[in-house]
Amino acid sequence: MRPIAKGTIPTDDKGNPKTVSNHRSWRKDLIDRIGNYCCYCEMILTDSPQVEHVIAQDINPALALDWYNLLLACGACNRKKDDNPCPPHTHYLPDVHNTYLAFELFFVKNPKQNGEDAAFIKPNTNLTANQIIKANNTIQLCALDEDTTASPTNRVTDLRWRYRFQAFYLAELWRKNWNDWGKTKPKEFIELLMTAAESKGFFSIWFRRFHDVIPVKKALIEGFPGTALNCFDANNDYNPVWRNLPNEI
Ligand SMILES: [Zn+2]
């Protein structure tokens, strides 16, 4: 999950902080700041990105229009998340923590014999026991491990397992091409790679596959709008570093 920094409240033409009367009115500002990607599952949002309340309106109506309480989400993540609580001391959140470090992919080859491979999200194996609990809370919140591969195919809407696997497969291909020719023409390669990565989404999948290629990591961090720069150490090969709340373990 890509760590995000939205920045301060967008301003109007006069330089004053904007106010809105409907939370959806933040949509364009959110897309400008963090790109049209789901903040939870990371897939690209090609149609009607949903403006999502991190803290649900039912839990805290005072935050219903608050810039700092809004992210973009796909329908599948937003529906699962619904109005369930997700405070940052029990959940990893993309605009609070370095969520890149909290999760990794796992694969199921041809699950339930549907003929397709699938990819899901699990806690990163490096986490402590407490961190695993927290990562699992976020996975459950958005059902990032949801396996709908055996659902009646004419009704299923949650295909995140498929898009995730496609991104993984693409990243594998691009990595092979880096090894074959890209590293001899890094500028041209990276320019092409970014068109693929930006049009597919799934920052974390690309970043992990190129974890040892510093210029690609730099391009991914800079190319996906609103990636939290303080989550990657520019003085140490752009390796990820934790971003915690005060007093958080
Ligand atoms: Zn999503």
Coordinates of N, CA and C and ligand atoms in Angstrom, one line a residue:
M1 N 0.8 -1.2 0.0 CA 0.0 0.0 0.0 C 0.9 1.2 0.0
R2 N 0.7 2.1 -1.0 CA 1.5 3.3 -1.1 C 1.3 4.3 0.0
P3 N 2.4 4.7 0.6 CA 2.2 5.8 1.6 C 2.0 7.1 1.0
I4 N 1.1 7.9 1.5 CA 0.6 9.1 0.8 C 0.8 10.3 1.7
A5 N 1.1 11.5 1.1 CA 1.1 12.8 1.8 C 0.3 13.7 0.9
K6 N -0.9 14.1 1.4 CA -1.8 14.9 0.6 C -1.4 16.4 0.7
G7 N -0.7 16.8 1.7 CA -0.4 18.2 1.9 C -1.6 18.9 2.5
T8 N -1.3 20.2 2.7 CA -2.3 21.1 3.5 C -3.5 21.3 2.6
I9 N -4.5 21.9 3.2 CA -5.8 22.2 2.6 C -5.6 23.0 1.3
P10 N -6.1 22.6 0.2 CA -6.0 23.4 -1.1 C -6.6 24.8 -0.9
T11 N -6.0 25.7 -1.6 CA -6.5 27.1 -1.5 C -7.2 27.5 -2.7
D12 N -8.1 28.6 -2.6 CA -8.8 29.1 -3.7 C -8.0 30.2 -4.4
D13 N -8.6 30.9 -5.4 CA -7.9 31.8 -6.2 C -7.2 32.9 -5.4
K14 N -7.8 33.2 -4.2 CA -7.3 34.3 -3.4 C -6.2 33.8 -2.4
G15 N -6.0 32.5 -2.5 CA -5.0 32.0 -1.5 C -5.6 31.6 -0.2
N16 N -6.9 31.6 -0.1 CA -7.5 31.2 1.2 C -7.8 29.7 1.2
P17 N -7.8 29.0 2.3 CA -8.1 27.6 2.4 C -9.6 27.4 1.8
K18 N -9.7 26.4 0.9 CA -11.0 26.2 0.3 C -12.0 25.6 1.3
T19 N -13.3 25.9 1.2 CA -14.3 25.2 1.9 C -15.3 24.5 0.9
V20 N -15.9 23.5 1.3 CA -16.8 22.8 0.4 C -18.1 22.4 1.2
S21 N -19.1 22.2 0.5 CA -20.4 21.9 1.1 C -20.8 20.4 0.9
N22 N -19.9 19.8 0.1 CA -20.1 18.3 -0.2 C -18.7 17.7 -0.3
H23 N -18.5 16.6 0.4 CA -17.2 16.0 0.4 C -16.7 15.6 -1.0
R24 N -17.6 15.4 -1.9 CA -17.2 15.0 -3.3 C -16.5 16.1 -4.0
S25 N -16.8 17.4 -3.5 CA -16.2 18.5 -4.1 C -14.6 18.6 -4.0
W26 N -14.1 17.7 -3.1 CA -12.7 17.6 -3.0 C -12.1 16.7 -4.0
R27 N -12.9 16.0 -4.9 CA -12.4 15.0 -5.7 C -11.2 15.5 -6.6
K28 N -11.4 16.6 -7.3 CA -10.4 17.1 -8.2 C -9.1 17.4 -7.5
D29 N -9.3 18.0 -6.3 CA -8.1 18.4 -5.5 C -7.3 17.1 -5.1
L30 N -8.1 16.1 -4.7 CA -7.5 14.8 -4.3 C -6.8 14.2 -5.4
I31 N -7.4 14.2 -6.6 CA -6.7 13.6 -7.8 C -5.5 14.3 -8.1
D32 N -5.5 15.7 -8.1 CA -4.3 16.5 -8.3 C -3.2 16.2 -7.4
R33 N -3.6 16.0 -6.1 CA -2.5 15.8 -5.1 C -2.0 14.4 -5.0
I34 N -2.9 13.4 -5.2 CA -2.4 12.0 -4.9 C -2.7 11.0 -6.1
G35 N -3.1 11.6 -7.2 CA -3.3 10.7 -8.4 C -4.6 9.9 -8.3
N36 N -5.1 9.5 -9.4 CA -6.4 8.7 -9.4 C -6.1 7.2 -9.2
Y37 N -5.7 6.9 -8.0 CA -5.4 5.5 -7.6 C -6.1 5.3 -6.3
C38 N -6.6 4.0 -6.1 CA -7.2 3.7 -4.8 C -6.1 3.7 -3.7
C39 N -6.4 4.5 -2.6 CA -5.4 4.6 -1.6 C -5.2 3.3 -0.8
Y40 N -6.1 2.3 -1.0 CA -6.1 1.1 -0.2 C -5.5 -0.1 -1.0
C41 N -6.2 -0.4 -2.1 CA -5.7 -1.5 -2.9 C -4.7 -1.1 -4.0
E42 N -4.6 0.2 -4.3 CA -3.6 0.8 -5.2 C -3.9 0.7 -6.7
M43 N -5.1 0.2 -7.0 CA -5.3 0.1 -8.5 C -5.7 1.5 -9.0
I44 N -5.5 1.6 -10.3 CA -5.9 2.9 -11.0 C -7.4 3.0 -10.9
L45 N -7.9 4.3 -10.8 CA -9.3 4.6 -10.8 C -9.6 5.3 -12.1
T46 N -10.1 4.5 -13.0 CA -10.3 5.1 -14.4 C -11.7 5.7 -14.5
D47 N -12.6 5.4 -13.6 CA -13.9 6.0 -13.7 C -14.5 6.3 -12.3
S48 N -14.9 7.5 -12.1 CA -15.5 8.0 -10.9 C -14.8 7.5 -9.6
P49 N -13.6 8.0 -9.4 CA -12.9 7.7 -8.1 C -13.9 8.2 -6.9
Q50 N -14.0 7.3 -6.0 CA -14.8 7.6 -4.8 C -14.1 8.4 -3.7
V51 N -14.7 9.5 -3.3 CA -14.1 10.3 -2.2 C -14.5 9.6 -0.9
E52 N -13.5 9.1 -0.2 CA -13.8 8.2 0.9 C -13.4 8.8 2.3
H53 N -14.3 8.7 3.2 CA -14.0 9.2 4.6 C -13.2 8.2 5.3
V54 N -12.0 8.6 5.8 CA -11.1 7.7 6.6 C -11.9 7.4 7.9
I55 N -12.3 8.4 8.6 CA -13.2 8.2 9.7 C -14.6 8.5 9.2
A56 N -15.4 7.4 9.4 CA -16.7 7.5 8.7 C -17.6 8.6 9.3
Q57 N -18.5 9.1 8.4 CA -19.3 10.2 8.8 C -20.2 9.9 10.0
D58 N -20.6 8.6 10.1 CA -21.4 8.2 11.2 C -20.7 8.2 12.5
I59 N -19.4 8.0 12.5 CA -18.5 8.0 13.7 C -18.2 9.4 14.1
N60 N -17.9 10.3 13.2 CA -17.6 11.7 13.5 C -18.1 12.6 12.4
P61 N -19.3 13.0 12.6 CA -19.9 13.9 11.5 C -19.2 15.2 11.4
A62 N -18.4 15.6 12.4 CA -17.7 16.9 12.3 C -16.6 16.8 11.2
L63 N -16.2 15.6 10.9 CA -15.1 15.4 9.9 C -15.6 15.1 8.5
A64 N -16.9 15.3 8.3 CA -17.5 14.9 7.0 C -16.9 15.6 5.8
L65 N -16.5 16.9 6.0 CA -16.0 17.7 4.9 C -14.6 18.0 5.1
D66 N -13.9 17.4 6.1 CA -12.6 17.8 6.4 C -11.6 17.2 5.4
W67 N -10.8 18.1 4.8 CA -9.8 17.7 3.8 C -8.9 16.5 4.4
Y68 N -8.5 16.7 5.6 CA -7.6 15.7 6.2 C -8.2 14.3 6.5
N69 N -9.5 14.3 6.3 CA -10.2 13.0 6.6 C -10.6 12.3 5.3
L70 N -10.2 12.8 4.2 CA -10.7 12.2 2.9 C -9.6 11.6 2.0
L71 N -9.9 10.5 1.4 CA -8.9 9.9 0.5 C -9.7 9.4 -0.7
L72 N -9.1 8.8 -1.7 CA -9.7 8.3 -2.9 C -9.7 6.7 -2.7
A73 N -10.8 6.1 -3.1 CA -10.9 4.7 -3.1 C -11.7 4.1 -4.2
C74 N -11.5 2.9 -4.5 CA -12.3 2.2 -5.5 C -13.6 1.7 -4.8
G75 N -14.5 1.3 -5.6 CA -15.8 0.8 -5.1 C -15.6 -0.4 -4.1
A76 N -14.8 -1.3 -4.5 CA -14.6 -2.5 -3.7 C -14.1 -2.2 -2.3
C77 N -13.0 -1.4 -2.3 CA -12.5 -1.0 -1.0 C -13.4 -0.1 -0.1
N78 N -14.1 0.8 -0.8 CA -15.0 1.7 -0.1 C -16.2 1.0 0.5
R79 N -16.7 0.1 -0.3 CA -17.9 -0.7 0.2 C -17.5 -1.6 1.4
K80 N -16.4 -2.2 1.3 CA -16.0 -3.1 2.4 C -15.7 -2.2 3.6
K81 N -15.0 -1.1 3.4 CA -14.6 -0.3 4.6 C -15.9 0.3 5.2
D82 N -16.8 0.8 4.4 CA -18.1 1.2 4.9 C -17.9 2.2 6.0
D83 N -18.7 2.1 7.1 CA -18.5 3.0 8.3 C -17.8 2.3 9.4
N84 N -16.9 1.4 9.1 CA -16.2 0.7 10.2 C -15.1 1.6 10.7
P85 N -14.9 1.5 12.0 CA -13.8 2.3 12.6 C -12.4 1.8 12.2
C86 N -11.5 2.8 12.0 CA -10.1 2.4 11.7 C -9.1 3.4 12.3
P87 N -9.1 3.5 13.6 CA -8.2 4.5 14.2 C -6.7 4.1 13.9
P88 N -5.8 5.1 13.8 CA -4.5 4.8 13.4 C -3.6 4.0 14.4
H89 N -4.1 3.9 15.7 CA -3.4 3.1 16.6 C -3.7 1.6 16.5
T90 N -4.8 1.3 15.7 CA -5.1 -0.2 15.5 C -5.0 -0.6 14.1
H91 N -4.9 0.4 13.2 CA -4.8 0.1 11.7 C -3.7 0.9 11.1
Y92 N -3.1 0.3 10.0 CA -2.2 1.0 9.2 C -3.0 1.8 8.2
L93 N -2.7 3.1 8.1 CA -3.4 3.9 7.1 C -2.4 4.6 6.2
P94 N -2.8 4.7 4.9 CA -1.9 5.2 3.9 C -1.4 6.7 4.0
D95 N -2.2 7.5 4.7 CA -1.8 8.9 4.9 C -1.2 9.1 6.3
V96 N -1.0 8.1 7.1 CA -0.4 8.2 8.4 C 0.9 7.4 8.5
H97 N 0.9 6.2 8.1 CA 2.1 5.3 8.3 C 2.8 5.1 6.9
N98 N 3.9 4.4 7.0 CA 4.5 3.9 5.8 C 3.9 2.6 5.5
T99 N 2.8 2.6 4.8 CA 2.1 1.4 4.6 C 2.8 0.4 3.6
Y100 N 3.8 1.0 2.9 CA 4.5 0.1 2.0 C 5.2 -1.0 2.8
L101 N 5.6 -0.7 4.0 CA 6.3 -1.7 4.8 C 5.4 -2.6 5.5
A102 N 4.1 -2.4 5.5 CA 3.2 -3.2 6.3 C 2.7 -4.4 5.6
F103 N 2.7 -4.4 4.2 CA 2.0 -5.4 3.5 C 2.9 -6.1 2.4
E104 N 2.6 -7.2 2.0 CA 3.2 -7.8 0.8 C 2.1 -8.7 0.1
L105 N 2.5 -9.1 -1.1 CA 1.5 -10.0 -1.9 C 1.7 -11.4 -1.5
F106 N 0.6 -12.2 -1.7 CA 0.7 -13.6 -1.8 C -0.1 -14.1 -3.0
F107 N 0.3 -15.2 -3.6 CA -0.3 -15.7 -4.8 C -1.0 -17.0 -4.6
V108 N -2.0 -17.2 -5.4 CA -2.7 -18.4 -5.4 C -2.8 -18.9 -6.8
K109 N -2.2 -20.0 -7.1 CA -2.1 -20.5 -8.5 C -3.5 -21.1 -8.8
N110 N -4.1 -20.6 -9.8 CA -5.4 -21.1 -10.3 C -6.4 -21.5 -9.1
P111 N -6.7 -20.5 -8.3 CA -7.6 -20.8 -7.2 C -8.9 -21.4 -7.6
K112 N -9.4 -22.4 -6.9 CA -10.7 -22.9 -7.2 C -10.9 -23.3 -8.6
Q113 N -9.8 -23.6 -9.2 CA -9.8 -24.1 -10.6 C -10.6 -23.2 -11.6
N114 N -10.5 -21.9 -11.4 CA -11.2 -21.0 -12.3 C -10.4 -20.7 -13.5
G115 N -9.1 -21.2 -13.6 CA -8.3 -21.0 -14.7 C -7.4 -19.8 -14.7
E116 N -7.5 -19.0 -13.6 CA -6.7 -17.8 -13.5 C -5.9 -17.8 -12.2
D117 N -4.7 -17.2 -12.3 CA -3.9 -17.0 -11.0 C -4.4 -15.7 -10.4
A118 N -4.2 -15.6 -9.1 CA -4.7 -14.5 -8.3 C -3.6 -14.0 -7.3
A119 N -3.7 -12.7 -7.0 CA -2.8 -12.2 -5.9 C -3.6 -11.4 -4.9
F120 N -3.2 -11.6 -3.6 CA -3.9 -11.0 -2.5 C -2.9 -10.3 -1.6
I121 N -3.3 -9.7 -0.6 CA -2.4 -8.9 0.3 C -2.4 -9.6 1.7
K122 N -1.2 -9.7 2.2 CA -1.0 -10.2 3.6 C 0.0 -9.3 4.4
P123 N 0.1 -9.5 5.7 CA 1.1 -8.7 6.4 C 2.5 -9.0 6.0
N124 N 3.3 -8.0 5.9 CA 4.7 -8.3 5.6 C 5.3 -9.3 6.6
T125 N 6.1 -10.2 6.1 CA 6.6 -11.3 7.0 C 7.6 -10.7 8.0
N126 N 8.2 -9.5 7.8 CA 9.1 -8.9 8.7 C 8.5 -8.3 9.9
L127 N 7.2 -8.2 10.0 CA 6.5 -7.4 11.1 C 6.6 -8.2 12.4
T128 N 6.5 -7.4 13.5 CA 6.4 -8.0 14.8 C 5.0 -8.5 15.0
A129 N 4.8 -9.2 16.1 CA 3.4 -9.8 16.3 C 2.4 -8.7 16.4
N130 N 2.7 -7.6 17.1 CA 1.7 -6.5 17.2 C 1.5 -5.8 15.9
Q131 N 2.5 -5.7 15.1 CA 2.4 -5.1 13.8 C 1.5 -5.9 12.9
I132 N 1.7 -7.3 13.0 CA 0.9 -8.2 12.2 C -0.6 -8.0 12.5
I133 N -0.9 -7.9 13.8 CA -2.3 -7.7 14.1 C -2.9 -6.4 13.5
K134 N -2.1 -5.4 13.5 CA -2.5 -4.1 13.0 C -2.7 -4.2 11.4
A135 N -1.7 -4.8 10.8 CA -1.8 -5.0 9.3 C -3.0 -5.8 9.0
N136 N -3.3 -6.9 9.7 CA -4.5 -7.7 9.5 C -5.8 -6.9 9.6
N137 N -5.8 -6.0 10.6 CA -7.0 -5.2 10.8 C -7.3 -4.4 9.5
T138 N -6.2 -3.8 8.9 CA -6.4 -3.0 7.7 C -6.8 -3.9 6.5
I139 N -6.2 -5.1 6.5 CA -6.6 -6.1 5.4 C -8.1 -6.4 5.5
Q140 N -8.5 -6.7 6.7 CA -9.9 -7.0 6.9 C -10.8 -5.8 6.7
L141 N -10.3 -4.6 7.0 CA -11.1 -3.4 6.8 C -11.6 -3.3 5.4
C142 N -10.6 -3.5 4.5 CA -10.9 -3.3 3.0 C -11.0 -4.7 2.3
A143 N -11.0 -5.8 3.0 CA -11.0 -7.1 2.5 C -10.0 -7.2 1.3
L144 N -8.7 -6.9 1.7 CA -7.7 -6.9 0.7 C -7.2 -8.4 0.4
D145 N -7.7 -9.3 1.1 CA -7.5 -10.7 0.8 C -8.7 -11.4 0.3
E146 N -9.7 -10.6 -0.1 CA -10.9 -11.2 -0.6 C -10.7 -12.0 -1.9
D147 N -11.2 -13.3 -1.8 CA -11.1 -14.2 -2.9 C -12.5 -14.4 -3.5
T148 N -12.7 -13.7 -4.6 CA -14.0 -13.8 -5.3 C -13.9 -14.6 -6.6
T149 N -12.8 -15.4 -6.7 CA -12.5 -16.1 -7.9 C -13.6 -17.1 -8.2
A150 N -14.3 -17.6 -7.2 CA -15.3 -18.6 -7.4 C -16.7 -18.1 -7.4
S151 N -16.8 -16.8 -7.3 CA -18.2 -16.2 -7.3 C -18.8 -16.3 -8.6
P152 N -20.1 -16.3 -8.7 CA -20.8 -16.3 -10.0 C -20.3 -15.2 -10.8
T153 N -19.6 -15.5 -11.9 CA -18.9 -14.5 -12.7 C -19.7 -13.4 -13.3
N154 N -21.0 -13.7 -13.5 CA -21.8 -12.7 -14.1 C -22.2 -11.6 -13.2
R155 N -22.0 -11.8 -11.8 CA -22.4 -10.8 -10.9 C -21.2 -10.2 -10.1
V156 N -20.0 -10.8 -10.1 CA -19.0 -10.4 -9.3 C -18.4 -9.0 -9.7
T157 N -18.2 -8.1 -8.7 CA -17.7 -6.8 -9.0 C -16.3 -6.6 -8.5
D158 N -15.9 -7.4 -7.5 CA -14.6 -7.2 -6.9 C -13.6 -8.1 -7.6
L159 N -12.8 -7.5 -8.5 CA -11.8 -8.2 -9.3 C -10.4 -7.8 -8.9
R160 N -10.2 -7.3 -7.7 CA -8.9 -6.7 -7.3 C -7.8 -7.8 -7.4
W161 N -8.2 -9.1 -7.0 CA -7.2 -10.2 -7.1 C -6.7 -10.3 -8.5
R162 N -7.5 -10.0 -9.5 CA -7.1 -10.2 -10.9 C -6.2 -9.0 -11.3
Y163 N -6.6 -7.8 -11.0 CA -5.8 -6.6 -11.4 C -4.4 -6.6 -10.7
R164 N -4.5 -7.1 -9.5 CA -3.2 -7.1 -8.7 C -2.3 -8.2 -9.3
F165 N -2.8 -9.3 -9.7 CA -1.9 -10.3 -10.4 C -1.4 -9.8 -11.7
Q166 N -2.3 -9.1 -12.5 CA -1.8 -8.5 -13.8 C -0.7 -7.6 -13.6
A167 N -0.8 -6.7 -12.6 CA 0.3 -5.7 -12.3 C 1.6 -6.5 -11.9
F168 N 1.4 -7.5 -11.1 CA 2.6 -8.3 -10.7 C 3.2 -8.9 -12.0
Y169 N 2.4 -9.5 -12.8 CA 2.9 -10.1 -14.0 C 3.6 -9.1 -14.9
L170 N 3.0 -7.9 -15.1 CA 3.6 -6.9 -15.9 C 5.0 -6.4 -15.3
A171 N 5.0 -6.2 -14.0 CA 6.2 -5.8 -13.4 C 7.3 -6.8 -13.6
E172 N 6.9 -8.1 -13.5 CA 7.9 -9.2 -13.8 C 8.5 -9.0 -15.2
L173 N 7.6 -8.8 -16.2 CA 8.1 -8.6 -17.6 C 9.0 -7.4 -17.7
W174 N 8.6 -6.3 -17.1 CA 9.5 -5.1 -17.2 C 10.8 -5.3 -16.5
R175 N 10.8 -6.1 -15.4 CA 12.0 -6.4 -14.7 C 13.0 -7.2 -15.6
K176 N 12.4 -8.2 -16.3 CA 13.2 -9.0 -17.2 C 13.8 -8.1 -18.3
N177 N 13.0 -7.1 -18.8 CA 13.5 -6.2 -19.8 C 14.6 -5.3 -19.3
W178 N 14.4 -4.9 -18.0 CA 15.5 -4.1 -17.4 C 16.8 -4.9 -17.5
N179 N 16.7 -6.1 -17.1 CA 17.9 -7.0 -17.1 C 18.5 -7.2 -18.5
D180 N 17.6 -7.4 -19.4 CA 18.0 -7.7 -20.8 C 18.6 -6.5 -21.5
W181 N 17.9 -5.3 -21.4 CA 18.4 -4.1 -22.2 C 18.2 -2.8 -21.5
G182 N 17.3 -2.7 -20.5 CA 16.9 -1.5 -19.9 C 18.1 -0.8 -19.2
K183 N 18.9 -1.6 -18.5 CA 20.0 -1.0 -17.7 C 21.1 -0.4 -18.6
T184 N 21.1 -0.7 -19.9 CA 22.0 -0.1 -20.8 C 21.5 1.2 -21.4
K185 N 20.2 1.4 -21.3 CA 19.5 2.7 -21.7 C 18.5 3.1 -20.6
P186 N 19.0 3.4 -19.4 CA 18.1 3.6 -18.3 C 17.1 4.7 -18.5
K187 N 17.5 5.8 -19.1 CA 16.6 7.0 -19.3 C 15.4 6.6 -20.1
E188 N 15.7 5.9 -21.3 CA 14.6 5.5 -22.2 C 13.7 4.5 -21.5
F189 N 14.3 3.5 -20.8 CA 13.6 2.4 -20.2 C 12.7 3.0 -19.1
I190 N 13.2 3.9 -18.3 CA 12.4 4.4 -17.2 C 11.2 5.2 -17.7
E191 N 11.4 6.0 -18.7 CA 10.3 6.7 -19.3 C 9.2 5.8 -19.8
L192 N 9.6 4.7 -20.4 CA 8.6 3.8 -20.9 C 7.9 3.0 -19.7
L193 N 8.7 2.6 -18.8 CA 8.2 1.9 -17.6 C 7.2 2.7 -16.9
M194 N 7.4 4.0 -16.8 CA 6.5 4.9 -16.0 C 5.2 5.0 -16.7
T195 N 5.1 4.9 -18.0 CA 3.8 5.0 -18.7 C 3.0 3.7 -18.3
A196 N 3.7 2.6 -18.2 CA 3.0 1.3 -17.9 C 2.6 1.4 -16.4
A197 N 3.5 1.8 -15.5 CA 3.2 1.8 -14.1 C 2.1 2.8 -13.8
E198 N 2.1 4.0 -14.4 CA 1.1 5.0 -14.0 C -0.2 4.6 -14.6
S199 N -0.3 3.9 -15.7 CA -1.6 3.5 -16.3 C -2.2 2.3 -15.6
K200 N -1.4 1.6 -14.8 CA -1.9 0.4 -14.2 C -2.1 0.6 -12.7
G201 N -1.3 1.5 -12.1 CA -1.4 1.6 -10.6 C -0.5 0.6 -9.9
F202 N -0.8 0.3 -8.7 CA -0.1 -0.7 -7.9 C 1.4 -0.3 -7.7
F203 N 1.6 0.9 -7.2 CA 2.9 1.5 -6.9 C 3.8 0.4 -6.2
S204 N 3.2 -0.2 -5.2 CA 4.0 -1.1 -4.3 C 4.6 -2.3 -5.1
I205 N 3.8 -2.8 -6.0 CA 4.2 -4.0 -6.8 C 5.4 -3.6 -7.6
W206 N 5.4 -2.5 -8.3 CA 6.5 -2.0 -9.1 C 7.7 -1.8 -8.2
F207 N 7.5 -1.1 -7.1 CA 8.6 -0.7 -6.3 C 9.3 -1.9 -5.7
R208 N 8.5 -2.9 -5.3 CA 9.1 -4.1 -4.8 C 9.9 -4.9 -5.9
R209 N 9.4 -4.9 -7.1 CA 10.1 -5.7 -8.1 C 11.4 -5.0 -8.5
F210 N 11.5 -3.7 -8.3 CA 12.7 -2.9 -8.7 C 13.4 -2.4 -7.4
H211 N 13.3 -3.2 -6.3 CA 13.8 -2.7 -5.0 C 15.3 -2.5 -5.0
D212 N 16.0 -3.1 -6.0 CA 17.5 -2.9 -6.1 C 17.9 -2.0 -7.3
V213 N 16.9 -1.3 -7.9 CA 17.3 -0.4 -9.0 C 16.9 1.0 -8.6
I214 N 17.9 1.7 -8.1 CA 17.7 3.0 -7.5 C 17.0 4.0 -8.4
P215 N 17.4 4.2 -9.6 CA 16.7 5.2 -10.5 C 15.3 4.9 -10.8
V216 N 14.9 3.6 -10.8 CA 13.5 3.2 -11.0 C 12.7 3.6 -9.7
K217 N 13.3 3.3 -8.6 CA 12.6 3.6 -7.3 C 12.3 5.1 -7.2
K218 N 13.3 5.9 -7.6 CA 13.2 7.4 -7.6 C 12.1 7.8 -8.5
A219 N 12.1 7.2 -9.7 CA 11.1 7.6 -10.7 C 9.7 7.3 -10.2
L220 N 9.5 6.1 -9.6 CA 8.2 5.7 -9.1 C 7.7 6.6 -7.9
I221 N 8.6 7.0 -7.0 CA 8.3 7.9 -5.9 C 7.9 9.2 -6.5
E222 N 8.6 9.7 -7.4 CA 8.3 11.1 -8.0 C 7.2 11.0 -9.0
G223 N 7.0 9.9 -9.6 CA 6.0 9.8 -10.7 C 4.6 9.6 -10.2
F224 N 4.4 8.9 -9.1 CA 3.1 8.7 -8.5 C 2.8 9.9 -7.6
P225 N 1.8 10.8 -8.0 CA 1.6 12.0 -7.2 C 1.3 11.8 -5.8
G226 N 1.9 12.5 -4.9 CA 1.6 12.5 -3.5 C 2.2 11.3 -2.7
T227 N 3.1 10.6 -3.3 CA 3.8 9.6 -2.6 C 4.6 10.2 -1.4
A228 N 4.4 9.7 -0.2 CA 5.1 10.4 0.9 C 6.6 10.3 0.9
L229 N 7.2 11.4 0.6 CA 8.7 11.4 0.4 C 9.4 11.0 1.6
N230 N 8.9 11.3 2.8 CA 9.6 11.0 4.0 C 9.5 9.5 4.4
C231 N 8.8 8.7 3.6 CA 8.8 7.3 3.8 C 9.9 6.5 3.0
F232 N 10.7 7.3 2.3 CA 11.8 6.7 1.5 C 13.0 7.5 1.7
D233 N 14.1 6.9 2.1 CA 15.3 7.7 2.4 C 16.1 8.0 1.2
A234 N 16.1 9.2 0.7 CA 16.8 9.6 -0.5 C 18.3 9.5 -0.3
N235 N 18.8 9.5 0.9 CA 20.2 9.4 1.2 C 20.6 8.0 1.4
N236 N 19.7 7.1 1.3 CA 20.0 5.7 1.4 C 19.3 4.8 0.4
D237 N 19.5 5.1 -0.9 CA 19.0 4.3 -2.0 C 17.5 4.3 -2.0
Y238 N 16.8 5.3 -1.5 CA 15.3 5.3 -1.4 C 14.7 4.1 -0.7
N239 N 15.5 3.6 0.2 CA 14.9 2.5 1.0 C 13.8 3.0 1.9
P240 N 12.7 2.2 2.0 CA 11.6 2.6 2.9 C 12.0 2.7 4.3
V241 N 11.4 3.7 5.0 CA 11.6 3.9 6.4 C 10.2 4.1 7.1
W242 N 10.1 3.6 8.3 CA 8.8 3.7 9.0 C 8.4 5.2 9.2
R243 N 7.1 5.4 9.2 CA 6.5 6.7 9.5 C 5.5 6.4 10.6
N244 N 5.8 6.8 11.8 CA 4.9 6.5 12.9 C 4.3 7.7 13.6
L245 N 3.2 7.5 14.3 CA 2.7 8.5 15.1 C 3.6 8.7 16.4
P246 N 3.5 9.8 17.1 CA 4.2 9.9 18.4 C 3.8 8.8 19.3
N247 N 4.8 8.2 19.9 CA 4.6 7.1 20.9 C 4.0 5.8 20.3
E248 N 4.1 5.7 19.0 CA 3.6 4.5 18.4 C 4.7 3.5 18.2
I249 N 4.4 2.2 18.4 CA 5.4 1.2 18.3 C 5.6 0.8 16.8
Ligands
ZN1 ZN -9.3 -0.3 -3.8

